Coordinates of C-alpha atoms and ligand atoms in Angstrom, one line a residue:
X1077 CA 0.0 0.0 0.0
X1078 CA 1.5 3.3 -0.7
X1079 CA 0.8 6.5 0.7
X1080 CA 4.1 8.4 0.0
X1081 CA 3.0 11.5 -2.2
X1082 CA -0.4 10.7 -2.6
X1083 CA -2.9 13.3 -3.2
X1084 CA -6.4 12.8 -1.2
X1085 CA -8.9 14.1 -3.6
X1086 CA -12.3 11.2 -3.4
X1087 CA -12.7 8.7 -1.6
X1088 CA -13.7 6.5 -4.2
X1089 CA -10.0 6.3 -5.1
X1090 CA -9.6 4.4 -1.4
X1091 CA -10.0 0.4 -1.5
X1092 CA -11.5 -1.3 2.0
X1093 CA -8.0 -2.4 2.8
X1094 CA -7.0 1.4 2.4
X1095 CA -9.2 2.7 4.4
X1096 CA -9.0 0.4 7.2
X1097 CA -5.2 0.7 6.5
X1098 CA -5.6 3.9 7.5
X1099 CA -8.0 3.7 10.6
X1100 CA -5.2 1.9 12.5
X1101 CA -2.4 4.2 12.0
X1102 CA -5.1 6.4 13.1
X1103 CA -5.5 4.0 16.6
X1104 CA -1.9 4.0 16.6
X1105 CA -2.3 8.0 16.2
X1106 CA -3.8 8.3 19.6
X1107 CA -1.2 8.0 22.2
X1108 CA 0.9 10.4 19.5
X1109 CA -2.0 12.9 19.5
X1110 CA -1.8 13.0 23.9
X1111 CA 1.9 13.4 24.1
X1112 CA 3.2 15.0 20.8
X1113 CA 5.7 14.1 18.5
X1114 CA 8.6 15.1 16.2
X1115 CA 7.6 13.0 13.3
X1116 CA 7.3 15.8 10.9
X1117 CA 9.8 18.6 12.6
X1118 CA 10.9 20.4 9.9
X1119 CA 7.5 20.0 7.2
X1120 CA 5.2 22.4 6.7
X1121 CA 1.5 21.9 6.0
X1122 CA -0.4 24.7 4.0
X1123 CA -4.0 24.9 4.5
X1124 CA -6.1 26.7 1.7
X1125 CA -9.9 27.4 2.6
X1126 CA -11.7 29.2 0.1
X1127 CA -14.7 28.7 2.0
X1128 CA -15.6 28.6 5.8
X1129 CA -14.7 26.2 8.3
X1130 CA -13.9 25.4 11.8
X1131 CA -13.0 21.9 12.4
X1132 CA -11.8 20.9 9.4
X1133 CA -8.4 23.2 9.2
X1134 CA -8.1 23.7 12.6
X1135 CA -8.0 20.0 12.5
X1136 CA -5.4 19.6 10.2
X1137 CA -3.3 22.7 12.2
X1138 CA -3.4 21.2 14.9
X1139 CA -2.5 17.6 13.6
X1140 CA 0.4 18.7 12.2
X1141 CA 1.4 20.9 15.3
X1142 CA 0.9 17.2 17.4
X1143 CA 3.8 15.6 14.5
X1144 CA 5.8 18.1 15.5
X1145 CA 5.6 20.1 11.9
X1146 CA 4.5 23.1 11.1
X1147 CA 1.4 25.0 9.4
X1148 CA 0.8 28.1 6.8
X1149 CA -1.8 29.2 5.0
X1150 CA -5.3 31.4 4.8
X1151 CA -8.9 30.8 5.9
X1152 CA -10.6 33.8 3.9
X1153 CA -10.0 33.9 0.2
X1154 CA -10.8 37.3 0.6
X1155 CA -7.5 38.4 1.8
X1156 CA -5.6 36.4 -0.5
X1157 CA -4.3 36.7 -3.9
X1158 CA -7.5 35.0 -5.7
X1159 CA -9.2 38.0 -5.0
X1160 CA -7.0 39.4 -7.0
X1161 CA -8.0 37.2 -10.1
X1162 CA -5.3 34.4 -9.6
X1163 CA -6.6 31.4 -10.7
X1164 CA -6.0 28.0 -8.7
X1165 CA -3.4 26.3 -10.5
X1166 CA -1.1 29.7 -10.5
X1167 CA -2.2 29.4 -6.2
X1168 CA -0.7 26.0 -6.0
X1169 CA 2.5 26.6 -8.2
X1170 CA 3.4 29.4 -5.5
X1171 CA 2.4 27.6 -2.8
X1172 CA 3.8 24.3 -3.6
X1173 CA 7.4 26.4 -3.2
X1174 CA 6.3 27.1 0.4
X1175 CA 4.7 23.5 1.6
X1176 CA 5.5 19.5 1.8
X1177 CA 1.1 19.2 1.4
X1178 CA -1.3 21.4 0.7
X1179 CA -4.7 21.1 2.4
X1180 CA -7.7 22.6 0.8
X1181 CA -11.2 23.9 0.4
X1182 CA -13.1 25.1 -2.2
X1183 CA -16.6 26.0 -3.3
X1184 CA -16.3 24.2 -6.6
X1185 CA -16.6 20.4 -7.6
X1186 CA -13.3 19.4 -9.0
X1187 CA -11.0 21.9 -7.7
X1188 CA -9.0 20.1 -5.7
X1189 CA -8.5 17.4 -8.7
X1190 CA -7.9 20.5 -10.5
X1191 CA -5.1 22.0 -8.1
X1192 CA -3.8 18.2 -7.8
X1193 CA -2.9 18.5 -11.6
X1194 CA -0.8 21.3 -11.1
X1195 CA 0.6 20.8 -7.6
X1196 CA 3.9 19.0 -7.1
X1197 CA 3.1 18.6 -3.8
X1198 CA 0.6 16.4 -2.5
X1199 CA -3.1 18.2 -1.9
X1200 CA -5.6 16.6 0.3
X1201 CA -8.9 17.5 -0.5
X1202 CA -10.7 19.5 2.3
X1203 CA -14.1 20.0 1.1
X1204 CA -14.8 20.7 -2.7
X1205 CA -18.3 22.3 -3.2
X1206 CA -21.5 19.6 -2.5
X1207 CA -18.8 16.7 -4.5
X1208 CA -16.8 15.1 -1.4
X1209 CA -15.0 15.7 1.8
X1210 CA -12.8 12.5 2.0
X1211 CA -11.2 12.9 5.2
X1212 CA -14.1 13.5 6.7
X1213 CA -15.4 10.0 5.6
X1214 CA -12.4 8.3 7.4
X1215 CA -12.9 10.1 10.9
X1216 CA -16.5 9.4 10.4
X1217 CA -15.7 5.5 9.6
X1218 CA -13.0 5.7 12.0
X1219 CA -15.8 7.0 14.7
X1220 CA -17.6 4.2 14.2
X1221 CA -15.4 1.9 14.2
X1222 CA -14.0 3.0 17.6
X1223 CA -17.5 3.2 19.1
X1224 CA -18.9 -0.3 17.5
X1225 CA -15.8 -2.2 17.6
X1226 CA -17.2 -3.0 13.5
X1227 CA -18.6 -1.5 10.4
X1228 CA -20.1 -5.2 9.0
X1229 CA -23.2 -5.9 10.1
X1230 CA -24.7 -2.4 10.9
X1231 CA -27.3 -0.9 9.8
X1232 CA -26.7 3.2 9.7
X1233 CA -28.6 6.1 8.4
X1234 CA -27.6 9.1 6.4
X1235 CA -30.4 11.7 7.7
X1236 CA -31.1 15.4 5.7
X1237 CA -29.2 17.2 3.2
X1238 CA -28.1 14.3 0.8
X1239 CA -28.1 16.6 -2.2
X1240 CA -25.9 19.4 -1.3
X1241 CA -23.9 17.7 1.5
X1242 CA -20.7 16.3 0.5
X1243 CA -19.9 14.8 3.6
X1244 CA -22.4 12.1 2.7
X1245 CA -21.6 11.7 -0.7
X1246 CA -18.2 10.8 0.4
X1247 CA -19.3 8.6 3.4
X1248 CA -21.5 6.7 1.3
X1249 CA -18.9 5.7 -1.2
X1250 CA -16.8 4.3 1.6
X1251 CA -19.6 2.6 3.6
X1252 CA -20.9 1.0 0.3
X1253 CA -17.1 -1.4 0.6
X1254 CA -18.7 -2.7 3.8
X1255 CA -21.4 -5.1 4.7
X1256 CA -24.1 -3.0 6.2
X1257 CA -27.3 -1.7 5.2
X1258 CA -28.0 2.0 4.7
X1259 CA -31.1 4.1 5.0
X1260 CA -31.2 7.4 3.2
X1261 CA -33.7 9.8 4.8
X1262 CA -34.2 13.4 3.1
X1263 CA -36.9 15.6 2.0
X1264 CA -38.4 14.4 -1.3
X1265 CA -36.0 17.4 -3.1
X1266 CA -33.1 16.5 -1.5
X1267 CA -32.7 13.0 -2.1
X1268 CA -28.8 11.5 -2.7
X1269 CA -27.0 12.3 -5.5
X1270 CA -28.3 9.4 -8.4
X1271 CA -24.6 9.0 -9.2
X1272 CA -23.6 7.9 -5.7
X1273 CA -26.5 6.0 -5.4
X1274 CA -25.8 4.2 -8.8
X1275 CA -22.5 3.4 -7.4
X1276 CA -23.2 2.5 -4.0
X1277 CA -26.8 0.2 -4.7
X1278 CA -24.8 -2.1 -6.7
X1279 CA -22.8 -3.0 -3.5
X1280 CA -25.2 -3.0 -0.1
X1281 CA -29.0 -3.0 0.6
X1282 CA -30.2 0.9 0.0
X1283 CA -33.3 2.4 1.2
X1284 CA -34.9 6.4 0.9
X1285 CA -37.3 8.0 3.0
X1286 CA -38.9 11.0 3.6
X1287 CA -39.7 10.0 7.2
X1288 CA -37.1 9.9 9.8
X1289 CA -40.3 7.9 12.5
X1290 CA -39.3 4.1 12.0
X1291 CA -36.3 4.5 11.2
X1292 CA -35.0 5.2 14.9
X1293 CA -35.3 1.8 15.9
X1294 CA -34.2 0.3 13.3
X1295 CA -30.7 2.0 13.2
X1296 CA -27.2 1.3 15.1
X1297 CA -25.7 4.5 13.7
X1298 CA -28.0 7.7 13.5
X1299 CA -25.6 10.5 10.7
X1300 CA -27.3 14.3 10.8
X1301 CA -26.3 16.4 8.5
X1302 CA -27.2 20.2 8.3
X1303 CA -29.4 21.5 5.3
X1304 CA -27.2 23.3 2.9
X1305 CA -28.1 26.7 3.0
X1306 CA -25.9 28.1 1.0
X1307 CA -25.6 26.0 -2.5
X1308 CA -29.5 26.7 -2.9
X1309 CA -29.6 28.4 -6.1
X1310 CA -33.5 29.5 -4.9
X1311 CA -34.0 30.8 -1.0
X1312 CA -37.7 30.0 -1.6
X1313 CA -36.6 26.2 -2.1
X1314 CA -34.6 26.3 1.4
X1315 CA -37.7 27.8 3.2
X1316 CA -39.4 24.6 2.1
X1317 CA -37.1 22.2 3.9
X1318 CA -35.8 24.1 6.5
X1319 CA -35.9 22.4 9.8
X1320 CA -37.1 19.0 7.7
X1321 CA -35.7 16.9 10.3
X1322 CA -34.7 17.4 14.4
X1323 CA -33.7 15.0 16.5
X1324 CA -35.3 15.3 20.1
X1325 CA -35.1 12.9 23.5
X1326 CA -38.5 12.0 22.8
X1327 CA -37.7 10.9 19.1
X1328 CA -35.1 8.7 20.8
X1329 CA -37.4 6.9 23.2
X1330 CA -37.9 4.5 20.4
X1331 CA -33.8 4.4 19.7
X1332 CA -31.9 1.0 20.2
X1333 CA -29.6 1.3 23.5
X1334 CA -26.6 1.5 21.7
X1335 CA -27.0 4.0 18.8
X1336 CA -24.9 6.4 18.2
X1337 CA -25.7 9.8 16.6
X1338 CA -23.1 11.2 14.6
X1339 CA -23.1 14.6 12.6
X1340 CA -19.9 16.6 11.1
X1341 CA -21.1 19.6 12.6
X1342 CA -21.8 22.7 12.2
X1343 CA -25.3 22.1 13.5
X1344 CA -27.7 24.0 13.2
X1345 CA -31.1 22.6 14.5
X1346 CA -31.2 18.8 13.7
X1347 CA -30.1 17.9 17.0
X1348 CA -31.8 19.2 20.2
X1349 CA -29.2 20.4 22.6
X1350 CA -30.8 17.9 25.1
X1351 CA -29.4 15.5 23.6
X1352 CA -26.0 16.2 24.2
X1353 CA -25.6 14.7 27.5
X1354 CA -27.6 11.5 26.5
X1355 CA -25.8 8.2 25.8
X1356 CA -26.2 8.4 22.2
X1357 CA -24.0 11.7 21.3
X1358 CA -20.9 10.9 19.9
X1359 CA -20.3 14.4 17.6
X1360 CA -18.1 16.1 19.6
X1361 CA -15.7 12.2 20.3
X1362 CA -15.9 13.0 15.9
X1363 CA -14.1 16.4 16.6
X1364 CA -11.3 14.3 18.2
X1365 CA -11.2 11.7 16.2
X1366 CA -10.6 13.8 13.4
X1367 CA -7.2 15.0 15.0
X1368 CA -5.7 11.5 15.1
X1369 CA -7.6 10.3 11.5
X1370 CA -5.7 13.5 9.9
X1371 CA -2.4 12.8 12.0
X1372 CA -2.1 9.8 10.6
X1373 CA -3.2 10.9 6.9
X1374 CA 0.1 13.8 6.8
X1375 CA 2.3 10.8 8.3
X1376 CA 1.3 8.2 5.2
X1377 CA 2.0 10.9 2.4
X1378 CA 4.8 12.6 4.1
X1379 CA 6.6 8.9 4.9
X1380 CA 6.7 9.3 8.4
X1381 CA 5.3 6.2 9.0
X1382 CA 4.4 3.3 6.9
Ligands
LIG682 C1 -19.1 20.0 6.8 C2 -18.6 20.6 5.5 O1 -17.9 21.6 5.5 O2 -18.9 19.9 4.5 N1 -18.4 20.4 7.9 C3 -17.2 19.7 8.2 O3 -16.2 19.8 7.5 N2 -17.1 19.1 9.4 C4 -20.6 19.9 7.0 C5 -21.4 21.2 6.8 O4 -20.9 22.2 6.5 O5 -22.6 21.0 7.0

């Protein structure tokens, strides 16, 4: 398996053995991410976001602070050159002269295979437009592997924006190379993207909904994900689904005893704050486990461990 140098720009380009490959450096990541490391003294990590974020680069800062590296880079597009008129693949040849990896975010589908194309260095995909956010998949696999012990066997739903949210695009592609059955709940104008789902029905049992009542019960593993304001070409269109789907203490009466309820946050109000302190939350144990998934991703492609 080989890491060295590799860009991280879909997910589909991960096998299963890849991607669990990767979820035990992550475990191995763990201690590393308590005490710090010198791993990658000496590297430097820029981070490119063209669009908001929180968690994701301050993830990746602060993964490659724990290795013992070092990080560069801007959060508002606004301030840099591109407002300017510089077009990506001039932004990567400069910055390639500055960086080991470049991490990045950007409104548009295909940019970061774009900037991969032109980069020398490896680029790792941070988000590009409502296509994929492939790291994201692998702390959310890596989640539930660490809470579940397993991915075979489960049977998890993918709850509210599956049009314009690329975290589920990406995490259905992965969950599709394992034995579980999924359950695709969104309002009737949000439904998955048809080319995932082309791709991911010819491997495991599917299902779509509308209603999120039944499917409570039924579930292990319980994915919210925040309606996509933003990539709504028609406000009108938002107003109408809006709030489709909250999750409440009362929903979760019916719940299994054991399901977790993921989400890759921001939230806005899919998930009652009451639920927070219940047994189910695990989205804040995400934030953290994206630390040690990222940690191990800059060791693979930088070498530092193999
Ligand atoms: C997500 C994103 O940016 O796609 N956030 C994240 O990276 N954890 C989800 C979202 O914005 O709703």
């Amino acid at each position: 398996m080989e890491f060295k140098g590799r860009d991280i720009i879909s997910i589909k380009d991960f096998s299963r053995e890849e991607i669990d490959f990767v979820l035990k450096i992550a475990q191995a990541m763990e201690p590393v991410a308590a005490e710090g490391s010198d791993m990658l003294r000496g590297k430097i990590l820029a981070t490119l976001f063209f669009e908001p974020s929180t968690r994701t680069r301050l993830s990746f800062e602060a993964a490659m602070h724990k290795l013992g590296g070092s990080t560069i880079g801007f959060a508002e597009a606004e301030i840099a050159s591109v407002k300017k008129g510089e077009n990506i693949a001039d932004t990567v040849r400069t910055v390639e002269n500055y960086a080991d990896v470049i991490a990045m975010r950007h409104p548009l589908e295909g940019a970061a295979r774009l900037a991969a194309e032109f980069a020398r260095v490896p680029i790792i995909n941070g988000g590009s437009g409502a296509e994929e956010h492939p790291t994201q998949a692998l702390l959310d696999l890596y989640t539930i592997m660490r809470e579940k012990g397993k991915i075979d066997g489960l049977k998890i739903a993918l709850v509210g924006d599956l049009r314009y949210g690329r975290t589920v695009h990406s995490l259905a592609y992965a969950l599709s190379l394992y034995d579980i059955e999924l359950y695709l709940v969104s309002p009737g104008s949000l439904k998955m993207r048809r080319e995932v789902l082309r791709v991911i029905k010819e491997k495991i049992p599917v299902s779509e909904r509308t209603n999120l009542e039944g499917i409570v019960s039924l579930v292990d593993v319980l994915y919210m994900t925040r309606i996509q304001k933003e990539r709504f070409p028609d406000p009108a269109e938002y107003a109408k689904v809006r709030g489709s789907y909250k999750v409440d203490l009362n929903i979760l009466r019916e719940a299994k005893k054991d399901l977790i309820i993921l989400h890759p946050l921001p939230r806005v109000d899919e998930i009652a704050a009451e639920v927070d302190n219940s047994s189910h939350a695990r989205y804040f144990k995400q934030v953290w486990n994206g630390i040690v998934v990222r940690m191990a991703l800059l060791a693979l492609i930088l070498d530092a461990v193999r």
